GROMACS .gro file of C-alpha atoms in nm:
model
  110
    1UNK     CA    1  -0.351   1.350  -0.998
    2UNK     CA    2  -0.104   1.562  -0.803
    3UNK     CA    3  -0.090   1.554  -0.426
    4UNK     CA    4   0.182   1.806  -0.347
    5UNK     CA    5   0.412   1.671  -0.078
    6UNK     CA    6   0.242   1.334  -0.033
    7UNK     CA    7   0.498   1.065   0.039
    8UNK     CA    8   0.789   1.309   0.053
    9UNK     CA    9   0.840   1.279   0.428
   10UNK     CA   10   0.751   1.061   0.723
   11UNK     CA   11   0.428   1.167   0.891
   12UNK     CA   12   0.389   1.238   1.262
   13UNK     CA   13   0.117   0.972   1.250
   14UNK     CA   14   0.388   0.704   1.247
   15UNK     CA   15   0.540   0.817   1.578
   16UNK     CA   16   0.497   0.600   1.886
   17UNK     CA   17   0.312   0.327   1.697
   18UNK     CA   18   0.417  -0.037   1.693
   19UNK     CA   19   0.608  -0.131   1.378
   20UNK     CA   20   0.520  -0.448   1.188
   21UNK     CA   21   0.754  -0.741   1.254
   22UNK     CA   22   0.742  -0.861   0.891
   23UNK     CA   23   0.751  -0.643   0.578
   24UNK     CA   24   0.419  -0.578   0.407
   25UNK     CA   25   0.378  -0.692   0.046
   26UNK     CA   26   0.235  -0.459  -0.218
   27UNK     CA   27   0.144  -0.560  -0.571
   28UNK     CA   28   0.158  -0.246  -0.777
   29UNK     CA   29   0.268  -0.097  -1.106
   30UNK     CA   30   0.404   0.240  -1.216
   31UNK     CA   31   0.171   0.480  -1.386
   32UNK     CA   32  -0.134   0.393  -1.179
   33UNK     CA   33  -0.251   0.678  -0.955
   34UNK     CA   34  -0.416   0.445  -0.703
   35UNK     CA   35  -0.101   0.236  -0.664
   36UNK     CA   36   0.098   0.555  -0.621
   37UNK     CA   37  -0.130   0.675  -0.341
   38UNK     CA   38  -0.073   0.352  -0.147
   39UNK     CA   39   0.305   0.377  -0.195
   40UNK     CA   40   0.292   0.737  -0.068
   41UNK     CA   41   0.105   0.632   0.247
   42UNK     CA   42   0.352   0.349   0.309
   43UNK     CA   43   0.630   0.607   0.288
   44UNK     CA   44   0.447   0.856   0.512
   45UNK     CA   45   0.407   0.587   0.777
   46UNK     CA   46   0.769   0.474   0.730
   47UNK     CA   47   0.662   0.113   0.677
   48UNK     CA   48   0.895  -0.148   0.533
   49UNK     CA   49   0.737  -0.325   0.239
   50UNK     CA   50   0.823  -0.549  -0.051
   51UNK     CA   51   0.709  -0.406  -0.383
   52UNK     CA   52   0.606  -0.668  -0.635
   53UNK     CA   53   0.567  -0.495  -0.968
   54UNK     CA   54   0.299  -0.662  -1.177
   55UNK     CA   55   0.225  -0.446  -1.481
   56UNK     CA   56  -0.013  -0.535  -1.759
   57UNK     CA   57   0.115  -0.836  -1.951
   58UNK     CA   58   0.353  -0.932  -1.670
   59UNK     CA   59   0.381  -1.304  -1.587
   60UNK     CA   60   0.375  -1.206  -1.218
   61UNK     CA   61   0.036  -1.042  -1.267
   62UNK     CA   62  -0.123  -1.339  -1.440
   63UNK     CA   63   0.043  -1.617  -1.243
   64UNK     CA   64   0.131  -1.498  -0.894
   65UNK     CA   65  -0.120  -1.217  -0.826
   66UNK     CA   66  -0.416  -1.402  -0.974
   67UNK     CA   67  -0.342  -1.702  -0.750
   68UNK     CA   68  -0.314  -1.488  -0.437
   69UNK     CA   69  -0.639  -1.302  -0.507
   70UNK     CA   70  -0.841  -1.592  -0.637
   71UNK     CA   71  -0.836  -1.474  -0.998
   72UNK     CA   72  -0.839  -1.094  -0.978
   73UNK     CA   73  -0.545  -0.895  -1.110
   74UNK     CA   74  -0.669  -0.557  -0.982
   75UNK     CA   75  -0.401  -0.342  -0.822
   76UNK     CA   76  -0.297  -0.215  -0.579
   77UNK     CA   77  -0.320  -0.526  -0.365
   78UNK     CA   78  -0.175  -0.537  -0.013
   79UNK     CA   79  -0.078  -0.839   0.195
   80UNK     CA   80   0.002  -0.784   0.563
   81UNK     CA   81   0.155  -1.105   0.697
   82UNK     CA   82   0.151  -0.957   1.048
   83UNK     CA   83  -0.229  -0.954   1.067
   84UNK     CA   84  -0.313  -1.202   0.788
   85UNK     CA   85  -0.489  -0.919   0.604
   86UNK     CA   86  -0.522  -0.913   0.225
   87UNK     CA   87  -0.701  -0.635   0.042
   88UNK     CA   88  -0.741  -0.436  -0.276
   89UNK     CA   89  -0.890  -0.089  -0.334
   90UNK     CA   90  -0.653   0.197  -0.258
   91UNK     CA   91  -0.890   0.385  -0.022
   92UNK     CA   92  -0.945   0.071   0.187
   93UNK     CA   93  -0.571  -0.002   0.195
   94UNK     CA   94  -0.484   0.353   0.302
   95UNK     CA   95  -0.749   0.355   0.574
   96UNK     CA   96  -0.623   0.016   0.699
   97UNK     CA   97  -0.260   0.133   0.706
   98UNK     CA   98  -0.341   0.444   0.907
   99UNK     CA   99  -0.567   0.249   1.143
  100UNK     CA  100  -0.315  -0.031   1.199
  101UNK     CA  101   0.017   0.157   1.184
  102UNK     CA  102  -0.066   0.525   1.233
  103UNK     CA  103  -0.170   0.725   1.536
  104UNK     CA  104  -0.425   0.929   1.338
  105UNK     CA  105  -0.565   0.975   0.988
  106UNK     CA  106  -0.450   1.298   0.824
  107UNK     CA  107  -0.717   1.569   0.799
  108UNK     CA  108  -0.707   1.563   0.418
  109UNK     CA  109  -0.803   1.198   0.435
  110UNK     CA  110  -0.622   0.977   0.186
   0.00000   0.00000   0.00000
């Protein structure tokens, strides 16, 4: 899936919006289009985040991520310590990020 230009620059949607005090945490792995979309939105909104790579077969995926989610290892998975929000599903994460840290949702949706 190619989204020309997504994540290549900071969006105007991030202007004049309060920045999170603590970095967000994203469980993700390379090669997954849904994880990539979330990383692109984080970049567009210029949000500081900690990337925790948890690919298939990774001890982090089985031990750490499964404990955080209550057994699921589905990714992407976002933790926002600023609002105590935890969620999976890329579309839900992107909508949340734009609602919480963006001034508008881009017309192409996410």
